[in-house]
Coordinates of C-alpha atoms and ligand atoms in Angstrom, one line a residue:
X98 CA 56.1 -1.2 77.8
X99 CA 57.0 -0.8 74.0
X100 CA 60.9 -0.6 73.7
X101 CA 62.6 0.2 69.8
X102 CA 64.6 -2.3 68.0
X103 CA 68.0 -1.2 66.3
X104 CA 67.5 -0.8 62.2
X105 CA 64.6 -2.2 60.4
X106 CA 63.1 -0.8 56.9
X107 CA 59.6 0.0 55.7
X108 CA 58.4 -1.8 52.6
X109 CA 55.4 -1.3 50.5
X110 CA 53.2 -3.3 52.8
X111 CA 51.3 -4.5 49.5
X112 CA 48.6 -6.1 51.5
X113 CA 45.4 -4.2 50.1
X114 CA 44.9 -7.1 47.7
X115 CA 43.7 -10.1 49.9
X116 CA 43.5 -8.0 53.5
X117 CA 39.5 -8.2 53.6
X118 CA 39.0 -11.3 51.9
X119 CA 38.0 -13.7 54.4
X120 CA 39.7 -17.2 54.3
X121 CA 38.1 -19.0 51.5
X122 CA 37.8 -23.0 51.4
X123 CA 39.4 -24.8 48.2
X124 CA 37.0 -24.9 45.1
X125 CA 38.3 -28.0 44.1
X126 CA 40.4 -30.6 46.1
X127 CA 43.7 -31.4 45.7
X128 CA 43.7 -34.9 43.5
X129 CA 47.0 -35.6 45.1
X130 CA 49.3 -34.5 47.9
X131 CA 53.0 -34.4 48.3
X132 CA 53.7 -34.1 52.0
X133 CA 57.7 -33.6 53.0
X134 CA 58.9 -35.7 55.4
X135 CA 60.6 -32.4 56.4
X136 CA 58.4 -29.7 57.4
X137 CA 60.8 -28.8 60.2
X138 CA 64.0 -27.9 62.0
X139 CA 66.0 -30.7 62.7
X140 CA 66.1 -34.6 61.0
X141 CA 63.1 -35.3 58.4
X142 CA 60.8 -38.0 59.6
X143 CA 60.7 -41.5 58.5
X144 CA 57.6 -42.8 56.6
X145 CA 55.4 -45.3 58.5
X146 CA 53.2 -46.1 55.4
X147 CA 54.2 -47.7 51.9
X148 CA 53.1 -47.6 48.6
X149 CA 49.6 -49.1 48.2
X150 CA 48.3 -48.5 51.7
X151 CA 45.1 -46.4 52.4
X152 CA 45.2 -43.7 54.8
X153 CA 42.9 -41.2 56.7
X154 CA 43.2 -37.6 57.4
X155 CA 45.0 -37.1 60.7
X156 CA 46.8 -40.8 60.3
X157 CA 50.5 -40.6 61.4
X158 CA 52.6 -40.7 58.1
X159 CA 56.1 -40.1 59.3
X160 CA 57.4 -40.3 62.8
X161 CA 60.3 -38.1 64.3
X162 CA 63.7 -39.5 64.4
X163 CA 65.1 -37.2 66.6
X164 CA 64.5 -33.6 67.1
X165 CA 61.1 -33.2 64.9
X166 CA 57.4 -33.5 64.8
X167 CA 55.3 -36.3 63.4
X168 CA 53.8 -35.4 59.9
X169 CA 50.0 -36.8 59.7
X170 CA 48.0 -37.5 56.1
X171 CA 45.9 -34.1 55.2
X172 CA 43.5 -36.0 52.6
X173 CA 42.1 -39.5 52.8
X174 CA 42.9 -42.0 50.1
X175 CA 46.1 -44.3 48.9
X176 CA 49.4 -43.5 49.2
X177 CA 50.7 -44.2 45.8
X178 CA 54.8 -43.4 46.2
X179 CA 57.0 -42.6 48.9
X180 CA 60.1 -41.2 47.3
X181 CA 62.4 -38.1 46.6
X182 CA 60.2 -34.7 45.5
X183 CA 61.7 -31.4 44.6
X184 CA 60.6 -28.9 47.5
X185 CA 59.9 -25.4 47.9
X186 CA 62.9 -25.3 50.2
X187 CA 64.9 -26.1 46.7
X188 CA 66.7 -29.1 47.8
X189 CA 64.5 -32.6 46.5
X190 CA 63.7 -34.3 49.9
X191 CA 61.8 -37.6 50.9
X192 CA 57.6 -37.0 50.6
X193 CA 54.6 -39.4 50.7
X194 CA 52.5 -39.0 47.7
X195 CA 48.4 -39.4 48.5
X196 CA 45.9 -39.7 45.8
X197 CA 42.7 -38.0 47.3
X198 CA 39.9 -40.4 47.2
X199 CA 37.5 -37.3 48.2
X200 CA 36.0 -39.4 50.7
X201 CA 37.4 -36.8 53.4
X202 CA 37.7 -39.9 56.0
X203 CA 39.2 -38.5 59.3
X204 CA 41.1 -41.2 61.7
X205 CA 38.9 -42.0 64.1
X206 CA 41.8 -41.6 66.9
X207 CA 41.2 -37.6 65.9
X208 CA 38.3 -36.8 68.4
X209 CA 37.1 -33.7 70.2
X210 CA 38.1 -33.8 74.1
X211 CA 36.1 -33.6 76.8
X212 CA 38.6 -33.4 79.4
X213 CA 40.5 -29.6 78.5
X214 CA 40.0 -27.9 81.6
X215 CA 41.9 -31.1 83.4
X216 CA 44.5 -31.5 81.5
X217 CA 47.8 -31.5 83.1
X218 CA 51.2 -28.9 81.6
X219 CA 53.1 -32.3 81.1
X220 CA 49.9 -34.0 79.0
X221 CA 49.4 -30.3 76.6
X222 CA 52.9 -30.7 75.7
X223 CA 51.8 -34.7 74.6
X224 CA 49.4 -33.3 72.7
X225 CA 51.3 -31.0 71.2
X226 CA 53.8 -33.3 70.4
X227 CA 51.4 -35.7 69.1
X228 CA 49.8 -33.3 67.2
X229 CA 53.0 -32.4 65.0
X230 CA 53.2 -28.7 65.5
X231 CA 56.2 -26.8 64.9
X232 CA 56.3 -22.9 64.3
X233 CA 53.8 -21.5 61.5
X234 CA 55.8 -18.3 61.1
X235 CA 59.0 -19.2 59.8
X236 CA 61.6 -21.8 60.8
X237 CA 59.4 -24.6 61.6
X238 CA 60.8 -25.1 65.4
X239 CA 59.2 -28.2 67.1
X240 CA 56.4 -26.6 68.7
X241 CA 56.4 -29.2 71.4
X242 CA 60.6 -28.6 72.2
X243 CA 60.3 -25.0 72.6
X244 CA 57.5 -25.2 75.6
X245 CA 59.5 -28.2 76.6
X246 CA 62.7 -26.3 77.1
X247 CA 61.7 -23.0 78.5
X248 CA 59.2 -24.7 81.5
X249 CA 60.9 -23.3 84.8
X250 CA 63.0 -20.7 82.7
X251 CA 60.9 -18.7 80.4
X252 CA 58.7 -15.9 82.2
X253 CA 57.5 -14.1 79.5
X254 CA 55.3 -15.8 76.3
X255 CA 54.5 -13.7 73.4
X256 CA 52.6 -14.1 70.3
X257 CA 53.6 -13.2 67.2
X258 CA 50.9 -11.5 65.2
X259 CA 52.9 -8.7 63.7
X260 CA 53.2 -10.5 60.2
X261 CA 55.2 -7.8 59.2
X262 CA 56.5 -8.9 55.6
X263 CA 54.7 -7.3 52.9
X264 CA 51.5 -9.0 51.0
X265 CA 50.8 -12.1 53.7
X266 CA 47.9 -11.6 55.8
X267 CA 47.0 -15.5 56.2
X268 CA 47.9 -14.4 60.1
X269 CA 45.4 -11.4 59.9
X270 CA 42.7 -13.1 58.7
X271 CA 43.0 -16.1 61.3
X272 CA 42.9 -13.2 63.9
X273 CA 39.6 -11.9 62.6
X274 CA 38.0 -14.9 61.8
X275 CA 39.9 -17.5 64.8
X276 CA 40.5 -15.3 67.3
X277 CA 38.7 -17.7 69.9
X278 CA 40.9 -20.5 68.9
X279 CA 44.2 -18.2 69.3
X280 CA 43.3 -17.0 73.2
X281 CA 42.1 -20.2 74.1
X282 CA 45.3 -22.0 72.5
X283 CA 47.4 -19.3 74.1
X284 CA 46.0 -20.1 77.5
X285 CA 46.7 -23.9 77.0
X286 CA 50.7 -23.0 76.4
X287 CA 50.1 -20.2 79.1
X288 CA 49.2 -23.5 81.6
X289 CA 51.9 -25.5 80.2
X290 CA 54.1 -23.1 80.9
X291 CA 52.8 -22.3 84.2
X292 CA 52.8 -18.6 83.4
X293 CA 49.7 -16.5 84.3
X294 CA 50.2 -13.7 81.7
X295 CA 51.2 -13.0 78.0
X296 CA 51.5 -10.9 75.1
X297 CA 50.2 -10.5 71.7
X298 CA 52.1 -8.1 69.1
X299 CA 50.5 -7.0 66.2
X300 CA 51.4 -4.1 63.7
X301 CA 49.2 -1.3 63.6
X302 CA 48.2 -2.0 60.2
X303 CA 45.8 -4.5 61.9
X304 CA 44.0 -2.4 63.9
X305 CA 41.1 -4.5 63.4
X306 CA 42.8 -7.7 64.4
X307 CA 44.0 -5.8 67.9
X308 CA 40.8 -4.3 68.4
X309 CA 39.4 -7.9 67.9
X310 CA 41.3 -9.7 70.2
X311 CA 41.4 -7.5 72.8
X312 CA 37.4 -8.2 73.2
X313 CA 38.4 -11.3 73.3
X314 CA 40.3 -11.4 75.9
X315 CA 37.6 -9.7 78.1
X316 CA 37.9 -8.8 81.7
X317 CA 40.2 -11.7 82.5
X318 CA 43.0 -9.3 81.6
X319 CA 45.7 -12.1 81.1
X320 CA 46.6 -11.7 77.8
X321 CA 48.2 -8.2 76.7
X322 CA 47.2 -7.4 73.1
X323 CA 50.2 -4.7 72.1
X324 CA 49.6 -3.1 68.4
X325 CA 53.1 -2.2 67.4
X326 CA 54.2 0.5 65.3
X327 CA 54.9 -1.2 61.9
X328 CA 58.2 -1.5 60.5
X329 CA 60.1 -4.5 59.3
X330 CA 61.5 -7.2 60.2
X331 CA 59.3 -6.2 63.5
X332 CA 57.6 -10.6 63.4
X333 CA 61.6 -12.0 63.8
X334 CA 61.8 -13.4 67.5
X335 CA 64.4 -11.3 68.7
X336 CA 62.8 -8.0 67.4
X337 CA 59.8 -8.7 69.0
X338 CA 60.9 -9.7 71.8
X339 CA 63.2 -6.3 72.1
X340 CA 60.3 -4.4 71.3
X341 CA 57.9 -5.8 73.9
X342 CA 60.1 -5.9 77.0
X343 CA 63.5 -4.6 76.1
X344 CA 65.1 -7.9 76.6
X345 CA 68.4 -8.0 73.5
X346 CA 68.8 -11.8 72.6
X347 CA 72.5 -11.8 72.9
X348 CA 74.1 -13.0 69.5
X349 CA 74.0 -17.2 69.6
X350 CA 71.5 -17.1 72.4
X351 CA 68.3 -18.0 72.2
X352 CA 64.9 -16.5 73.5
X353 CA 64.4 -18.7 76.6
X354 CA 68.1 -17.0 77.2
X355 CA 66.3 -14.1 78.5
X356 CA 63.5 -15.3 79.6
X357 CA 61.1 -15.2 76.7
X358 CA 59.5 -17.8 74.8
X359 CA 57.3 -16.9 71.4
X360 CA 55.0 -18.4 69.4
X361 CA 53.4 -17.6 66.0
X362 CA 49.3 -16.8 66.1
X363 CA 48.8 -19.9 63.5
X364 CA 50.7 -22.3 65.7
X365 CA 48.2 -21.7 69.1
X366 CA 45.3 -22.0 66.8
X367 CA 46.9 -25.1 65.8
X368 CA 47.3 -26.3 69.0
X369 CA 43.5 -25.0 69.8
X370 CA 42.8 -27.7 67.3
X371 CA 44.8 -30.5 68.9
X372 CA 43.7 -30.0 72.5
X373 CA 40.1 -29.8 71.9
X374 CA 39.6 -31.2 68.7
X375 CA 41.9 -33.5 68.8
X376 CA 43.3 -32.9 65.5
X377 CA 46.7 -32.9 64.3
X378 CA 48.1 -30.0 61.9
X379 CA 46.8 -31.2 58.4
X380 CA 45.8 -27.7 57.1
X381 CA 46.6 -24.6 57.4
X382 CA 45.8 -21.0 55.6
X383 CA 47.8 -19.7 53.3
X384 CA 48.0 -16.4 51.1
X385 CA 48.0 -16.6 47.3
X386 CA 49.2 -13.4 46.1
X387 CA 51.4 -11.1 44.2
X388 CA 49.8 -9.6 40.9
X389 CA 50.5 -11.6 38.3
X390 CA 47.5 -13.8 39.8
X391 CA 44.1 -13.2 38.5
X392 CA 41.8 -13.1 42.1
X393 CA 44.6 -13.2 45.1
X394 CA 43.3 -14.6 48.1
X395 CA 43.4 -16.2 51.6
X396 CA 42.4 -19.9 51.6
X397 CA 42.7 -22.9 54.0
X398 CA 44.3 -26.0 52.3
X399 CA 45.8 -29.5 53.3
X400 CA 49.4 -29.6 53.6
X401 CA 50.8 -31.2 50.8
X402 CA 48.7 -29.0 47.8
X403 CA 50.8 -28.4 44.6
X404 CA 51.6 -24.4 44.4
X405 CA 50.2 -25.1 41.2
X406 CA 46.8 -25.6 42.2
X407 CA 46.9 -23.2 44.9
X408 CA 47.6 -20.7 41.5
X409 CA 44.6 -22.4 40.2
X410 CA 42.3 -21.5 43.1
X411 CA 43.5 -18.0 42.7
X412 CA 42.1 -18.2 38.8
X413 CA 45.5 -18.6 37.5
X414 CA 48.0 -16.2 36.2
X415 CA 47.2 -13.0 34.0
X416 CA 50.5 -12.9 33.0
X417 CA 54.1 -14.8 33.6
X418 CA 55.0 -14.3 36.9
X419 CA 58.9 -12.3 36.8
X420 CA 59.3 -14.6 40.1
X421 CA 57.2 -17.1 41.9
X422 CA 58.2 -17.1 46.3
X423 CA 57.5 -19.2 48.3
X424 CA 56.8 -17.1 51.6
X425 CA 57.1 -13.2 51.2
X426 CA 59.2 -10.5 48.8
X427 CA 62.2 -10.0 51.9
X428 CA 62.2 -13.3 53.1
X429 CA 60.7 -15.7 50.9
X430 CA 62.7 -18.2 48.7
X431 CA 61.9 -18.4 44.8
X432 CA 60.8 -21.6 43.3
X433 CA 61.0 -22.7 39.8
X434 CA 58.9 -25.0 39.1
X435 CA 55.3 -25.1 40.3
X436 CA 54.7 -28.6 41.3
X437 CA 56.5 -27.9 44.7
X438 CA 53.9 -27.9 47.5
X439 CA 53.1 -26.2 50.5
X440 CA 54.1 -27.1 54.4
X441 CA 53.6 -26.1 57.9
X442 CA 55.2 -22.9 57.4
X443 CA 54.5 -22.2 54.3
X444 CA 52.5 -19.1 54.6
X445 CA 52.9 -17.6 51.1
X446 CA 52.9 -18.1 47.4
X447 CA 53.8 -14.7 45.9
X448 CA 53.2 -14.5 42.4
X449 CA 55.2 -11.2 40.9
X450 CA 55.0 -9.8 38.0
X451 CA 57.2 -7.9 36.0
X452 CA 56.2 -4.6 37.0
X453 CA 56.6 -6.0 40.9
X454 CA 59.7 -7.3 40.3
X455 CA 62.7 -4.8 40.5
X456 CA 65.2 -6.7 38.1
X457 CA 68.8 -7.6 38.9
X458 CA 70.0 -6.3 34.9
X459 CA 70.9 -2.7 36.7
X460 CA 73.0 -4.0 39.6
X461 CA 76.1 -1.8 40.6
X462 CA 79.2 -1.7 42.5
X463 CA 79.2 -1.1 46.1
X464 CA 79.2 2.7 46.5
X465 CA 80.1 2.3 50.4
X466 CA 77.4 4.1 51.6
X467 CA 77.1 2.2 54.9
X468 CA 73.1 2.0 54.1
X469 CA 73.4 -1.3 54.7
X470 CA 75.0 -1.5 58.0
X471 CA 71.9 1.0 59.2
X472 CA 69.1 -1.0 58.7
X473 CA 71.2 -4.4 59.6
X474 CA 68.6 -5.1 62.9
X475 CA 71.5 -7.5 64.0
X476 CA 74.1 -5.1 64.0
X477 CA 75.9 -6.7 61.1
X478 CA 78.2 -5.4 58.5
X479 CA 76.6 -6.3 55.2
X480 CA 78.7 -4.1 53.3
X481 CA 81.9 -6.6 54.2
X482 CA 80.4 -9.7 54.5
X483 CA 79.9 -9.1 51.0
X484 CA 83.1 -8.6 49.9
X485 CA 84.8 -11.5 51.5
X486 CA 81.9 -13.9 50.4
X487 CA 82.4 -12.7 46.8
X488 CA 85.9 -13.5 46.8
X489 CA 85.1 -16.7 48.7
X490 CA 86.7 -16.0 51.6
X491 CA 84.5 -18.0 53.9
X492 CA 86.6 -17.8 57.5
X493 CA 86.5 -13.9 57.1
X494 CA 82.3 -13.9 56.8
X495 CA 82.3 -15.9 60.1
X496 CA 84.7 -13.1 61.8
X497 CA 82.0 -10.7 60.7
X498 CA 79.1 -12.7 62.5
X499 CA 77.9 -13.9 59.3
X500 CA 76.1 -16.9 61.2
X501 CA 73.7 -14.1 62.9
X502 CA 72.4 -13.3 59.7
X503 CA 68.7 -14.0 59.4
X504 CA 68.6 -13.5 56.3
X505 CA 65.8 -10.4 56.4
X506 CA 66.9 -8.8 53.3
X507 CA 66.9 -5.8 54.8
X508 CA 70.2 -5.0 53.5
X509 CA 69.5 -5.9 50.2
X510 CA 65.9 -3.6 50.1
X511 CA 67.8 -0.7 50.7
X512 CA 71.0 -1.1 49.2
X513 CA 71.5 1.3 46.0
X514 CA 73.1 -0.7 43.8
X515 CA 70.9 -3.6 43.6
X516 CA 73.5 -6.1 44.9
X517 CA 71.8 -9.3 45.6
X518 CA 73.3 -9.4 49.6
X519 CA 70.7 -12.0 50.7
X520 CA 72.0 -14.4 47.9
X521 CA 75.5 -14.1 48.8
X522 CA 75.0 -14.8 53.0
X523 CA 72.9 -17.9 52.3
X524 CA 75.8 -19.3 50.1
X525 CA 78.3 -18.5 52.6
X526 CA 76.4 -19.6 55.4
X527 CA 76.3 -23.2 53.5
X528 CA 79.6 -23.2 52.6
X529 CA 80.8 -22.6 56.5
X530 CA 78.3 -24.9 57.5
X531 CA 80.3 -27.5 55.0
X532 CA 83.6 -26.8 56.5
X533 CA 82.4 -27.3 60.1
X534 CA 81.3 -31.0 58.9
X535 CA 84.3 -31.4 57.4
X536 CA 85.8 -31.0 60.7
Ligands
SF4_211 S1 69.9 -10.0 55.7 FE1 71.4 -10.4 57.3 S2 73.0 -8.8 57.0 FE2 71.2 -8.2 55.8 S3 70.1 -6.8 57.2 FE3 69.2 -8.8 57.5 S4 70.4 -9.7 59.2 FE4 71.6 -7.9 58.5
SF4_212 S1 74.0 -0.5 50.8 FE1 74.9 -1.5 49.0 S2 76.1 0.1 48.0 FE2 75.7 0.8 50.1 S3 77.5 0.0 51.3 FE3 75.9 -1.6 51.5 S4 76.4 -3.0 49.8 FE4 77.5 -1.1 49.3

């Protein structure tokens, strides 16, 4: 059942540091949280609440205005500004500001169900919807749309456990410790799907986590737990899809395109929570890492916690980090300032240090040794891409597929001369995406 996927690297997985450290709670609360009013693909939400008002956890703080998912309040207190924050994204972007009144007050419209085993495909999707889920792993897609859009045309649903870039095992850990909530939440998308079987893909670096879910699963047999051979950038959709039924996303196409629809482990344990809890995604767990940090960790925090405290939890820095990311070392984006906080999909904050960091001072010219072009897993041509973005030449990068980059770094990990390819394709990507709104 296990097909191969074209290119791919192996990093250092760097994961020893916070692999068997169970999820950990906050030592101290957050006195404040800055939640984004975009957490997600498509338009931010627009804040319901104003400066002054007092909110519980779980209250709806900004509601969708078109493709989205409503945000909700992860503390209790008052919200004291709704303005313009810098993000770990990079771009300043419109957040409600809570001061935490450590009163841990939940809305009392966020109650366990007692109805599950009744619920309907159309009302799950509600839920979900309600619940303001969008994908853990990555891009942040409605969580809600994607079930949405692939009932009646989707016949395959797999689960994303691979977490295949190196240091973050927030996903591992929620596989040990949750497991229950990720089969059961599986089976609630598996019955709003109307689907009877799916798959769970998981690197065999997490042998424990397979291992683990597969007892889970029992007798019942309706879940497929796969451990993949590890190898980067094995967690992207279209790799995993490839390498559990063969299926090749054609370029511009999207999963349900070929039948498959996939899910991140953290999001059906989120929507675990809002089925039979009731409660919408306030928290989630998040890996503090990277070893310019004195004690990394796993830990479970509300949305909207300042990376800076999240440092603070991990007993602060032993040294200047070389780079803070948000997310991991091949796909992560670098922040500068620490008062950025954490979102939905923020599943990272790597903390490098100088020795981790390989430096930029060295960087050479392109040698053409086509190393590039092997790993690309979307058949791309980095090694030209390159060239015409450097010399600005933006309709040339969209000849060569640019668009289809997902920006893996794959490229740039194995690429001898230290060019910074990754860097280049995001700024060409922008600057095409300018020129089609021009038009
Ligand atoms: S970053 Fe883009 S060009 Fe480079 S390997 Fe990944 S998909 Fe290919
Ligand atoms: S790997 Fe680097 S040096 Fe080799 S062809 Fe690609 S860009 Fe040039």
């Amino acid at each position: 059942m296990k097909h191969k996927f074209y290119g791919g690297v192996h990093p250092a997985e760097n994961k020893h540091a916070t692999e068997h450290k169970p999820i950990a709670q906050l030592a101290k609360a957050p006195a404040q949280v800055v939640i984004p009013m975009s957490q997600h693909i498509g338009a931010p939400c627009k804040p319901v609440v104003a400066k002054g008002d007092q909110v519980l956890i779980g209250q709806m703080i900004g509601e969708t205005a078109g493709l989205g998912a409503p945000i909700h309040a992860s503390v209790s207190g008052k919200v004291v500004a709704v303005e313009p924050r810098p993000t770990a994204a990079g771009v300043p972007g419109m957040a409600v500001v809570i001061e935490n009144d450590f009163e841990n007050q939940v809305s009392p419209e966020c109650k366990p169900r007692d109805n599950v085993d009744s619920l309907t495909p159309q009302e799950i999707i509600d839920i979900v919807r309600d619940a303001g889920i969008t994908g853990m792993g990555g891009a942040g897609f409605p969580t809600h749309v994607k079930i949405s859009s692939a009932v009646g045309k989707a016949d395959t649903i797999i689960i994303n456990g691979a977490e295949c870039e190196p240091y973050i095992t927030a996903d591992h850990r929620l596989m040990l410790e949750q497991g229950e909530k990720v089969i059961t939440g599986l089976r609630f998308i598996m019955r709003a799907l109307e689907l009877d079987h799916a798959y769970i893909g998981i690197e065999d670096n997490k042998m424990d986590a397979v291992a683990h879910l597969k007892s889970l699963v029992g007798e019942k047999a309706d879940i497929s737990v796969e451990a993949l051979h590890t190898c980067y950038p094995q967690g992207a959709e279209k790799q995993l899809i490839q390498r559990i039924t063969g299926r090749e996303v054609p370029p511009a196409k999207l999963p349900a395109d070929v039948g498959c629809c996939v899910f991140n482990v953290g999001t059906v344990a989120a929507v675990y929570d809002a089925v039979v809890n009731g409660m919408p995604l306030t928290q989630r767990i998040i890996t503090v890492t990277g070893a310019a940090v004195k004690n990394p960790l796993n830990l479970v925090a509300p949305l909207g916690t300042s990376f800076e405290h999240l440092v603070e939890e991990a007993d602060g820095f032993i040294e200047q980090p070389s780079r803070v990311i948000s997310g991991g070392p091949m796909m992560g984006h670098a922040v500068y300032e620490l008062d950025v906080t954490m979102a939905k999909a923020t599943n990272c904050v790597l903390c490098l240090s100088k020795k981790e960091m390989p430096g930029t001072s060295n960087m050479q010219t392109c040698i053409r040794c086509a190393k590039c072009v092997n790993v690309c897993p979307m058949h791309l041509t980095p090694v030209y891409m390159n060239l015409y973005a450097k010399k600005a030449e933006w309709r040339e990068t969209e000849e060569l597929r640019i668009m289809d980059c997902m920006e893996c770094g794959c490229c740039q990990y194995i690429c001898p001369a230290r060019i910074p390819l990754v860097q280049q394709f995001r700024t060409a990507k922008f600057e095409l995406r300018q020129l089609a709104m021009k038009k």
